[in-house]
mmCIF file of C-alpha atoms in Angstrom:
data_model
loop_
_atom_site.group_PDB
_atom_site.id
_atom_site.type_symbol
_atom_site.label_atom_id
_atom_site.label_comp_id
_atom_site.label_asym_id
_atom_site.label_seq_id
_atom_site.Cartn_x
_atom_site.Cartn_y
_atom_site.Cartn_z
ATOM 1 C CA MET V 29 6.493 -53.574 -52.197
ATOM 2 C CA PHE V 30 7.489 -50.634 -49.994
ATOM 3 C CA PRO V 31 5.730 -50.143 -46.630
ATOM 4 C CA ASP V 32 3.011 -47.494 -46.479
ATOM 5 C CA PHE V 33 4.815 -45.033 -44.224
ATOM 6 C CA SER V 34 1.767 -42.741 -44.086
ATOM 7 C CA ARG V 35 0.137 -45.284 -41.754
ATOM 8 C CA LEU V 36 3.077 -44.901 -39.368
ATOM 9 C CA LEU V 37 2.905 -41.104 -39.075
ATOM 10 C CA PRO V 38 0.182 -41.122 -36.355
ATOM 11 C CA LEU V 39 2.501 -43.345 -34.322
ATOM 12 C CA GLY V 40 5.337 -40.815 -34.476
ATOM 13 C CA TRP V 41 7.282 -42.061 -37.524
ATOM 14 C CA HIS V 42 10.214 -39.805 -38.455
ATOM 15 C CA ASN V 43 12.674 -39.686 -41.342
ATOM 16 C CA HIS V 44 15.388 -40.322 -38.733
ATOM 17 C CA PHE V 45 14.311 -43.972 -38.843
ATOM 18 C CA LEU V 46 13.898 -44.271 -42.593
ATOM 19 C CA THR V 47 17.561 -43.398 -43.153
ATOM 20 C CA GLN V 48 18.571 -46.424 -41.046
ATOM 21 C CA ILE V 49 16.923 -48.968 -43.348
ATOM 22 C CA PRO V 50 19.066 -50.045 -46.326
ATOM 23 C CA LEU V 51 17.188 -49.507 -49.594
ATOM 24 C CA GLU V 52 17.491 -53.168 -50.559
ATOM 25 C CA GLN V 53 15.717 -54.169 -47.323
ATOM 26 C CA LEU V 54 12.722 -51.861 -47.630
ATOM 27 C CA THR V 55 10.629 -54.499 -49.395
ATOM 28 C CA SER V 56 11.485 -57.331 -47.010
ATOM 29 C CA VAL V 57 11.180 -55.790 -43.524
ATOM 30 C CA ARG V 58 8.264 -54.218 -41.748
ATOM 31 C CA PRO V 59 8.792 -51.184 -39.468
ATOM 32 C CA ALA V 60 6.624 -51.082 -36.358
ATOM 33 C CA ARG V 61 6.527 -49.196 -33.073
ATOM 34 C CA VAL V 62 6.662 -50.971 -29.727
ATOM 35 C CA VAL V 63 3.432 -49.922 -28.015
ATOM 36 C CA GLY V 64 3.457 -52.310 -25.081
ATOM 37 C CA VAL V 65 6.042 -54.062 -22.915
ATOM 38 C CA GLU V 66 5.495 -56.330 -19.923
ATOM 39 C CA ARG V 67 8.579 -58.291 -18.959
ATOM 40 C CA GLU V 68 9.668 -59.902 -22.261
ATOM 41 C CA ARG V 69 6.264 -59.718 -23.917
ATOM 42 C CA PHE V 70 5.927 -57.063 -26.601
ATOM 43 C CA ARG V 71 3.083 -55.483 -28.536
ATOM 44 C CA VAL V 72 3.884 -53.691 -31.775
ATOM 45 C CA ASP V 73 1.872 -51.571 -34.195
ATOM 46 C CA GLN V 74 2.446 -51.148 -37.941
ATOM 47 C CA GLY V 75 -0.362 -48.630 -38.238
ATOM 48 C CA GLU V 76 -3.056 -51.306 -38.294
ATOM 49 C CA GLY V 77 -3.483 -51.981 -34.579
ATOM 50 C CA ALA V 78 -1.363 -53.632 -31.909
ATOM 51 C CA VAL V 79 -0.346 -57.295 -32.133
ATOM 52 C CA GLY V 80 1.863 -59.503 -29.986
ATOM 53 C CA ALA V 81 5.499 -59.993 -30.991
ATOM 54 C CA SER V 82 8.624 -61.694 -29.702
ATOM 55 C CA LEU V 83 12.369 -61.318 -30.195
ATOM 56 C CA ALA V 84 13.838 -63.324 -33.051
ATOM 57 C CA GLY V 85 16.645 -65.716 -32.249
ATOM 58 C CA ARG V 86 19.122 -63.636 -34.243
ATOM 59 C CA TYR V 87 18.214 -60.560 -32.152
ATOM 60 C CA ARG V 88 18.871 -62.449 -28.918
ATOM 61 C CA ALA V 89 22.129 -63.818 -30.337
ATOM 62 C CA ARG V 90 23.497 -60.280 -30.725
ATOM 63 C CA ASP V 91 23.187 -59.823 -26.948
ATOM 64 C CA GLU V 92 21.571 -56.404 -27.430
ATOM 65 C CA ALA V 93 19.315 -54.692 -24.919
ATOM 66 C CA PRO V 94 15.671 -55.564 -25.606
ATOM 67 C CA PRO V 95 13.432 -52.876 -27.104
ATOM 68 C CA THR V 96 11.504 -50.623 -24.775
ATOM 69 C CA VAL V 97 8.122 -48.968 -25.235
ATOM 70 C CA GLY V 98 8.330 -46.247 -27.885
ATOM 71 C CA ASP V 99 11.134 -47.945 -29.811
ATOM 72 C CA TRP V 100 10.855 -48.434 -33.557
ATOM 73 C CA VAL V 101 11.746 -51.956 -34.636
ATOM 74 C CA LEU V 102 11.884 -54.043 -37.792
ATOM 75 C CA LEU V 103 9.783 -57.196 -38.060
ATOM 76 C CA ALA V 104 10.541 -60.296 -40.076
ATOM 77 C CA PRO V 105 8.743 -60.429 -43.471
ATOM 78 C CA ASP V 106 6.422 -63.302 -42.565
ATOM 79 C CA ALA V 107 6.094 -63.386 -38.780
ATOM 80 C CA PRO V 108 5.667 -61.086 -35.751
ATOM 81 C CA LEU V 109 9.335 -61.424 -34.854
ATOM 82 C CA ILE V 110 11.476 -58.425 -33.913
ATOM 83 C CA VAL V 111 14.730 -58.740 -35.860
ATOM 84 C CA ALA V 112 16.247 -55.276 -35.267
ATOM 85 C CA ARG V 113 15.848 -52.109 -33.225
ATOM 86 C CA LEU V 114 16.255 -48.765 -34.966
ATOM 87 C CA ILE V 115 18.488 -46.221 -33.236
ATOM 88 C CA PRO V 116 16.135 -43.965 -31.232
ATOM 89 C CA ARG V 117 16.090 -40.166 -31.336
ATOM 90 C CA THR V 118 15.881 -39.978 -27.537
ATOM 91 C CA VAL V 119 15.900 -42.497 -24.693
ATOM 92 C CA ILE V 120 14.839 -41.827 -21.116
ATOM 93 C CA THR V 121 16.760 -44.007 -18.677
ATOM 94 C CA ARG V 122 17.119 -44.479 -14.956
ATOM 95 C CA ARG V 123 19.169 -46.610 -12.604
ATOM 96 C CA VAL V 124 17.172 -49.388 -10.984
ATOM 97 C CA ALA V 125 17.404 -49.938 -7.240
ATOM 98 C CA GLY V 126 20.437 -52.040 -6.348
ATOM 99 C CA GLY V 127 21.834 -51.972 -9.892
ATOM 100 C CA HIS V 128 24.351 -49.984 -11.880
ATOM 101 C CA ASP V 129 23.352 -50.591 -15.496
ATOM 102 C CA PRO V 130 20.814 -48.107 -16.913
ATOM 103 C CA GLN V 131 17.247 -49.187 -17.576
ATOM 104 C CA ALA V 132 15.411 -47.685 -20.535
ATOM 105 C CA ILE V 133 12.034 -46.268 -19.506
ATOM 106 C CA ALA V 134 10.796 -45.114 -22.910
ATOM 107 C CA ALA V 135 12.237 -44.224 -26.312
ATOM 108 C CA ASN V 136 11.675 -41.554 -28.957
ATOM 109 C CA ILE V 137 10.158 -39.099 -26.488
ATOM 110 C CA ASP V 138 9.515 -35.395 -27.169
ATOM 111 C CA LEU V 139 8.008 -34.381 -23.805
ATOM 112 C CA MET V 140 8.385 -35.853 -20.320
ATOM 113 C CA VAL V 141 5.325 -35.114 -18.174
ATOM 114 C CA VAL V 142 6.265 -35.290 -14.488
ATOM 115 C CA VAL V 143 3.223 -35.792 -12.249
ATOM 116 C CA SER V 144 3.401 -34.891 -8.562
ATOM 117 C CA GLY V 145 0.705 -34.238 -6.011
ATOM 118 C CA LEU V 146 -0.061 -30.955 -4.277
ATOM 119 C CA ASP V 147 -0.462 -32.909 -1.056
ATOM 120 C CA ALA V 148 1.924 -34.774 1.234
ATOM 121 C CA GLU V 149 3.428 -36.439 -1.867
ATOM 122 C CA PHE V 150 4.975 -33.149 -3.050
ATOM 123 C CA ASN V 151 8.767 -33.399 -3.017
ATOM 124 C CA LEU V 152 10.817 -30.754 -4.834
ATOM 125 C CA HIS V 153 14.007 -32.829 -4.791
ATOM 126 C CA ARG V 154 12.210 -35.809 -6.323
ATOM 127 C CA ILE V 155 10.789 -33.610 -9.068
ATOM 128 C CA GLU V 156 14.279 -32.253 -9.684
ATOM 129 C CA ARG V 157 15.602 -35.796 -10.156
ATOM 130 C CA TYR V 158 13.102 -36.254 -12.984
ATOM 131 C CA LEU V 159 14.249 -32.931 -14.442
ATOM 132 C CA VAL V 160 17.845 -34.221 -14.444
ATOM 133 C CA ILE V 161 16.727 -37.391 -16.260
ATOM 134 C CA ALA V 162 14.909 -35.251 -18.854
ATOM 135 C CA ALA V 163 17.976 -33.040 -19.251
ATOM 136 C CA GLN V 164 20.235 -36.065 -19.733
ATOM 137 C CA ALA V 165 17.938 -37.320 -22.508
ATOM 138 C CA GLU V 166 17.582 -33.780 -23.933
ATOM 139 C CA VAL V 167 13.811 -34.050 -23.646
ATOM 140 C CA THR V 168 11.577 -31.106 -22.680
ATOM 141 C CA PRO V 169 9.934 -31.563 -19.244
ATOM 142 C CA LEU V 170 6.463 -30.456 -18.193
ATOM 143 C CA VAL V 171 5.527 -30.691 -14.499
ATOM 144 C CA LEU V 172 1.892 -31.295 -13.572
ATOM 145 C CA LEU V 173 1.086 -30.648 -9.917
ATOM 146 C CA ALA V 174 -2.101 -32.675 -9.493
ATOM 147 C CA LYS V 175 -4.789 -32.686 -6.775
ATOM 148 C CA VAL V 176 -5.078 -28.884 -6.852
ATOM 149 C CA ASP V 177 -8.543 -29.333 -5.340
ATOM 150 C CA LEU V 178 -6.869 -30.572 -2.136
ATOM 151 C CA CYS V 179 -4.490 -27.619 -1.820
ATOM 152 C CA ALA V 180 -5.623 -24.296 -0.371
ATOM 153 C CA ASP V 181 -2.709 -22.317 -1.871
ATOM 154 C CA PRO V 182 -0.628 -23.997 -4.612
ATOM 155 C CA ALA V 183 1.272 -20.770 -5.437
ATOM 156 C CA PRO V 184 4.351 -21.439 -3.202
ATOM 157 C CA MET V 185 4.834 -24.951 -4.620
ATOM 158 C CA LEU V 186 4.344 -23.726 -8.179
ATOM 159 C CA ALA V 187 6.950 -21.019 -7.591
ATOM 160 C CA SER V 188 9.464 -23.467 -6.069
ATOM 161 C CA VAL V 189 9.195 -25.796 -9.081
ATOM 162 C CA ARG V 190 9.261 -22.957 -11.603
ATOM 163 C CA ALA V 191 12.533 -21.712 -10.105
ATOM 164 C CA ARG V 192 14.164 -25.078 -10.933
ATOM 165 C CA LEU V 193 12.828 -25.423 -14.496
ATOM 166 C CA PRO V 194 14.821 -24.868 -17.692
ATOM 167 C CA ASP V 195 13.691 -22.062 -19.973
ATOM 168 C CA ASP V 196 11.730 -24.319 -22.367
ATOM 169 C CA ALA V 197 9.736 -26.046 -19.593
ATOM 170 C CA ASP V 198 6.609 -25.185 -17.605
ATOM 171 C CA VAL V 199 4.614 -26.230 -14.553
ATOM 172 C CA LEU V 200 0.828 -26.383 -14.214
ATOM 173 C CA ALA V 201 -1.463 -26.996 -11.238
ATOM 174 C CA VAL V 202 -4.277 -29.315 -12.338
ATOM 175 C CA ASP V 203 -7.244 -31.346 -11.205
ATOM 176 C CA ALA V 204 -6.560 -34.440 -13.316
ATOM 177 C CA LEU V 205 -10.063 -35.791 -12.768
ATOM 178 C CA HIS V 206 -12.001 -32.754 -13.973
ATOM 179 C CA ASP V 207 -9.750 -30.290 -15.849
ATOM 180 C CA PRO V 208 -9.810 -30.348 -19.686
ATOM 181 C CA LEU V 209 -6.167 -31.421 -19.896
ATOM 182 C CA ALA V 210 -6.191 -31.793 -23.678
ATOM 183 C CA GLU V 211 -7.042 -28.100 -23.875
ATOM 184 C CA ARG V 212 -4.539 -27.019 -21.216
ATOM 185 C CA LEU V 213 -1.736 -29.088 -22.732
ATOM 186 C CA SER V 214 -2.577 -28.247 -26.360
ATOM 187 C CA PRO V 215 0.736 -26.375 -26.959
ATOM 188 C CA TRP V 216 2.566 -29.684 -26.447
ATOM 189 C CA LEU V 217 0.117 -32.100 -28.121
ATOM 190 C CA HIS V 218 1.134 -31.696 -31.749
ATOM 191 C CA ALA V 219 0.525 -34.549 -34.183
ATOM 192 C CA GLY V 220 3.429 -36.967 -34.310
ATOM 193 C CA LYS V 221 4.807 -35.961 -30.895
ATOM 194 C CA THR V 222 5.245 -38.504 -28.098
ATOM 195 C CA LEU V 223 4.775 -37.820 -24.384
ATOM 196 C CA VAL V 224 5.767 -40.045 -21.482
ATOM 197 C CA VAL V 225 4.052 -39.672 -18.107
ATOM 198 C CA VAL V 226 6.238 -40.383 -15.062
ATOM 199 C CA GLY V 227 5.866 -40.045 -11.316
ATOM 200 C CA SER V 228 5.560 -41.951 -8.069
ATOM 201 C CA SER V 229 3.326 -44.985 -7.834
ATOM 202 C CA GLY V 230 -0.312 -44.043 -7.264
ATOM 203 C CA VAL V 231 0.227 -40.310 -7.803
ATOM 204 C CA GLY V 232 -2.371 -40.169 -10.591
ATOM 205 C CA LYS V 233 -0.421 -40.738 -13.806
ATOM 206 C CA SER V 234 -3.084 -43.014 -15.251
ATOM 207 C CA THR V 235 -5.733 -40.417 -14.394
ATOM 208 C CA VAL V 236 -3.798 -37.908 -16.495
ATOM 209 C CA VAL V 237 -3.552 -40.432 -19.359
ATOM 210 C CA ASN V 238 -7.278 -41.208 -19.191
ATOM 211 C CA ASN V 239 -8.132 -37.505 -19.133
ATOM 212 C CA LEU V 240 -6.007 -36.784 -22.214
ATOM 213 C CA ALA V 241 -7.270 -39.847 -24.080
ATOM 214 C CA GLY V 242 -10.891 -38.991 -23.348
ATOM 215 C CA ASN V 243 -11.703 -42.468 -22.005
ATOM 216 C CA ASP V 244 -10.800 -44.887 -19.236
ATOM 217 C CA VAL V 245 -8.019 -46.646 -21.148
ATOM 218 C CA GLN V 246 -6.076 -47.568 -18.006
ATOM 219 C CA SER V 247 -8.988 -48.830 -15.937
ATOM 220 C CA THR V 248 -8.406 -52.540 -16.575
ATOM 221 C CA GLY V 249 -5.590 -54.868 -17.476
ATOM 222 C CA ALA V 250 -2.742 -52.400 -17.063
ATOM 223 C CA THR V 251 -3.429 -51.424 -13.451
ATOM 224 C CA ARG V 252 -3.705 -53.016 -10.007
ATOM 225 C CA ARG V 253 -4.230 -51.734 -6.483
ATOM 226 C CA ASP V 254 -1.183 -51.068 -4.331
ATOM 227 C CA ALA V 255 -0.933 -51.492 -0.560
ATOM 228 C CA LYS V 256 -2.806 -48.209 -0.030
ATOM 229 C CA GLY V 257 -5.656 -49.177 -2.338
ATOM 230 C CA ARG V 258 -4.592 -46.876 -5.164
ATOM 231 C CA HIS V 259 -4.617 -47.972 -8.792
ATOM 232 C CA THR V 260 -1.083 -48.302 -10.142
ATOM 233 C CA THR V 261 0.221 -49.052 -13.618
ATOM 234 C CA THR V 262 1.915 -52.452 -13.954
ATOM 235 C CA SER V 263 2.984 -52.381 -17.620
ATOM 236 C CA ARG V 264 4.355 -49.863 -20.090
ATOM 237 C CA SER V 265 2.072 -48.886 -22.931
ATOM 238 C CA LEU V 266 1.753 -46.332 -25.730
ATOM 239 C CA LEU V 267 -1.513 -45.108 -27.174
ATOM 240 C CA PRO V 268 -2.481 -42.443 -29.707
ATOM 241 C CA LEU V 269 -4.369 -39.375 -28.490
ATOM 242 C CA PRO V 270 -7.312 -37.807 -30.353
ATOM 243 C CA GLY V 271 -5.243 -34.821 -31.526
ATOM 244 C CA GLY V 272 -2.540 -36.932 -33.183
ATOM 245 C CA ALA V 273 0.063 -37.134 -30.412
ATOM 246 C CA CYS V 274 1.025 -40.355 -28.627
ATOM 247 C CA ILE V 275 1.300 -40.876 -24.888
ATOM 248 C CA ILE V 276 3.197 -43.474 -22.849
ATOM 249 C CA ASP V 277 2.272 -44.493 -19.312
ATOM 250 C CA VAL V 278 4.920 -46.327 -17.287
ATOM 251 C CA PRO V 279 4.858 -47.936 -13.822
ATOM 252 C CA GLY V 280 5.497 -45.625 -10.886
ATOM 253 C CA MET V 281 9.074 -45.295 -9.677
ATOM 254 C CA ARG V 282 9.854 -45.867 -6.021
ATOM 255 C CA GLU V 283 13.418 -44.683 -6.635
ATOM 256 C CA VAL V 284 14.566 -42.206 -9.263
ATOM 257 C CA GLY V 285 18.214 -43.165 -9.722
ATOM 258 C CA LEU V 286 20.359 -41.266 -12.207
ATOM 259 C CA ALA V 287 21.675 -43.413 -15.031
ATOM 260 C CA GLY V 288 23.273 -41.048 -17.513
ATOM 261 C CA GLU V 289 25.975 -38.461 -17.935
ATOM 262 C CA GLY V 290 25.584 -34.706 -18.336
ATOM 263 C CA GLY V 291 22.072 -34.365 -16.952
ATOM 264 C CA VAL V 292 23.137 -32.716 -13.692
ATOM 265 C CA GLU V 293 25.183 -30.013 -15.434
ATOM 266 C CA ARG V 294 22.384 -29.343 -17.942
ATOM 267 C CA GLN V 295 19.691 -29.118 -15.271
ATOM 268 C CA PHE V 296 21.663 -26.942 -12.838
ATOM 269 C CA ARG V 297 22.558 -24.454 -15.548
ATOM 270 C CA THR V 298 23.048 -21.480 -13.181
ATOM 271 C CA ILE V 299 25.509 -23.392 -11.029
ATOM 272 C CA SER V 300 27.296 -24.658 -14.139
ATOM 273 C CA GLU V 301 27.742 -21.094 -15.364
ATOM 274 C CA PHE V 302 29.331 -19.982 -12.071
ATOM 275 C CA ALA V 303 31.469 -23.151 -11.999
ATOM 276 C CA ARG V 304 33.246 -22.047 -15.174
ATOM 277 C CA THR V 305 34.901 -19.208 -13.215
ATOM 278 C CA CYS V 306 36.101 -21.288 -10.257
ATOM 279 C CA ARG V 307 39.852 -21.073 -9.564
ATOM 280 C CA PHE V 308 40.322 -24.830 -10.037
ATOM 281 C CA ALA V 309 39.010 -26.736 -13.052
ATOM 282 C CA ASP V 310 38.224 -29.778 -10.871
ATOM 283 C CA CYS V 311 36.573 -27.743 -8.110
ATOM 284 C CA SER V 312 34.050 -29.785 -6.105
ATOM 285 C CA HIS V 313 32.235 -26.569 -5.022
ATOM 286 C CA ARG V 314 32.439 -27.586 -1.366
ATOM 287 C CA ASP V 315 35.373 -25.946 0.429
ATOM 288 C CA GLU V 316 38.069 -25.114 -2.158
ATOM 289 C CA PRO V 317 39.476 -21.556 -2.185
ATOM 290 C CA GLY V 318 38.358 -19.425 -5.093
ATOM 291 C CA CYS V 319 35.096 -21.350 -5.626
ATOM 292 C CA ALA V 320 32.724 -19.124 -7.589
ATOM 293 C CA VAL V 321 29.769 -21.369 -6.790
ATOM 294 C CA ARG V 322 30.242 -21.082 -3.016
ATOM 295 C CA ARG V 323 30.641 -17.336 -3.365
ATOM 296 C CA ALA V 324 27.387 -17.133 -5.340
ATOM 297 C CA VAL V 325 25.606 -19.146 -2.623
ATOM 298 C CA GLU V 326 26.916 -16.826 0.086
ATOM 299 C CA GLU V 327 25.874 -13.753 -1.914
ATOM 300 C CA GLY V 328 22.349 -15.092 -2.473
ATOM 301 C CA GLN V 329 22.722 -15.662 -6.225
ATOM 302 C CA ILE V 330 22.215 -19.424 -5.825
ATOM 303 C CA ASP V 331 19.612 -21.036 -3.559
ATOM 304 C CA PRO V 332 21.492 -22.948 -0.805
ATOM 305 C CA ASP V 333 19.024 -25.852 -1.069
ATOM 306 C CA GLU V 334 19.592 -26.040 -4.826
ATOM 307 C CA TRP V 335 23.377 -26.045 -4.287
ATOM 308 C CA ARG V 336 23.207 -28.845 -1.710
ATOM 309 C CA HIS V 337 20.984 -30.965 -3.956
ATOM 310 C CA TYR V 338 23.331 -30.308 -6.874
ATOM 311 C CA LEU V 339 26.254 -31.683 -4.838
ATOM 312 C CA THR V 340 24.236 -34.803 -3.947
ATOM 313 C CA LEU V 341 23.197 -35.502 -7.527
ATOM 314 C CA GLN V 342 26.637 -34.698 -8.936
ATOM 315 C CA ALA V 343 28.251 -37.227 -6.563
ATOM 316 C CA GLU V 344 25.609 -39.831 -7.453
ATOM 317 C CA GLU V 345 26.102 -39.302 -11.185
ATOM 318 C CA ARG V 346 29.882 -39.572 -10.926
ATOM 319 C CA HIS V 347 29.626 -42.723 -8.805
ATOM 320 C CA HIS V 348 27.276 -44.335 -11.308
ATOM 321 C CA ILE V 349 29.514 -43.444 -14.261
ATOM 322 C CA ALA V 350 32.541 -44.947 -12.489
ATOM 323 C CA GLU V 351 30.633 -48.124 -11.583
ATOM 324 C CA HIS V 352 29.267 -48.496 -15.110
ATOM 325 C CA GLU V 353 32.759 -48.156 -16.553
ATOM 326 C CA ARG V 354 34.118 -50.716 -14.079
ATOM 327 C CA ARG V 355 31.416 -53.207 -15.038
ATOM 328 C CA ARG V 356 32.019 -52.552 -18.730
ATOM 329 C CA ARG V 357 35.708 -53.388 -18.294
ATOM 330 C CA GLU V 358 34.829 -56.540 -16.344
ATOM 331 C CA ARG V 359 32.476 -57.704 -19.095
ATOM 332 C CA ALA V 360 35.082 -56.955 -21.776
ATOM 333 C CA PHE V 361 37.702 -58.914 -19.823
ATOM 334 C CA GLY V 362 35.264 -61.801 -19.425
ATOM 335 C CA ARG V 363 34.662 -61.926 -23.179
ATOM 336 C CA VAL V 364 38.419 -62.042 -23.828
ATOM 337 C CA VAL V 365 38.839 -64.887 -21.340
ATOM 338 C CA ARG V 366 35.948 -66.854 -22.872
ATOM 339 C CA GLN V 367 37.350 -66.385 -26.376
ATOM 340 C CA ALA V 368 40.812 -67.530 -25.212
ATOM 341 C CA LEU V 369 39.332 -70.626 -23.534
ATOM 342 C CA SER V 370 37.311 -71.388 -26.655
ATOM 343 C CA LEU V 371 40.448 -71.165 -28.840
ATOM 344 C CA LYS V 372 42.345 -73.390 -26.429
ATOM 345 C CA ARG V 373 39.608 -76.022 -26.480
ATOM 346 C CA GLY V 374 39.641 -75.891 -30.263
ATOM 347 C CA LYS V 375 43.372 -76.546 -30.383
ATOM 348 C CA ASP V 376 43.100 -79.363 -27.838
ATOM 349 C CA ASP V 377 40.441 -81.035 -29.962
#
């Protein structure tokens, strides 16, 4: 019997996933969305409510990355075992502190909601890092500047963020405790869409989630108090919103490391346009002659602060790509060595 896909639509089901399931397997596997992840414990939903699940032995044997929250997976016919992960439409990743391999934050995302405070926590460069991550994943960003009640004049900060946003993005100043966020965010809350809420630890992400959900869903179990007494999310979870969209809350990020390729060029679109007319194709936009980007900075067509941050992020992205490639080659070489040793042992036996 075929699965009832209509039950999956409120969870964000898309034909993109249906095409990945061979017709002969449709009656023997069960598609489900990962709605909760804490370490290697998973919760999945087939449209009937969340249940616990674990990775099947055959999944682990393939040495694949584990599913992340928002992923669509296939369950075994007779047990809550994840046997396969369907290729996602989008994946938001970051580089963890001290590491080089990317870490998936959330999958199958349509909108990345970046929460920052209109207080001492406001940091334009940090917000811009999130914008680069959204650009790398080709996900639309929306910046929420919270704690507007604590800011006498939010206009300068709104203007500084708006100047860095792509054309399809927006920024709003909000009071996450009292504003009707479901009403203010209604243009983005279409049925079947999935949002992920990101930001620094304790900035108020869970307050935004609770406001949109209409109840205190993150008051217990998924939060703890940090060193400053603020409630912080400790697990990743997805929940449906009243209007038909889904929202994902993830733990706060102390460091926002870049883990992909192409995000810097997509985010800094103005600089990228000028870079096409530089004299040298490999121009670093620092001190080469004939640099169109430097000329645009000097003529006031590019904000000097934006240019300097672009150079920082570009160098970080290139370093990460080089390190990731080096580690990939090392792992490939290790596999070859292990296979050769295994063959040798077989001959010796």
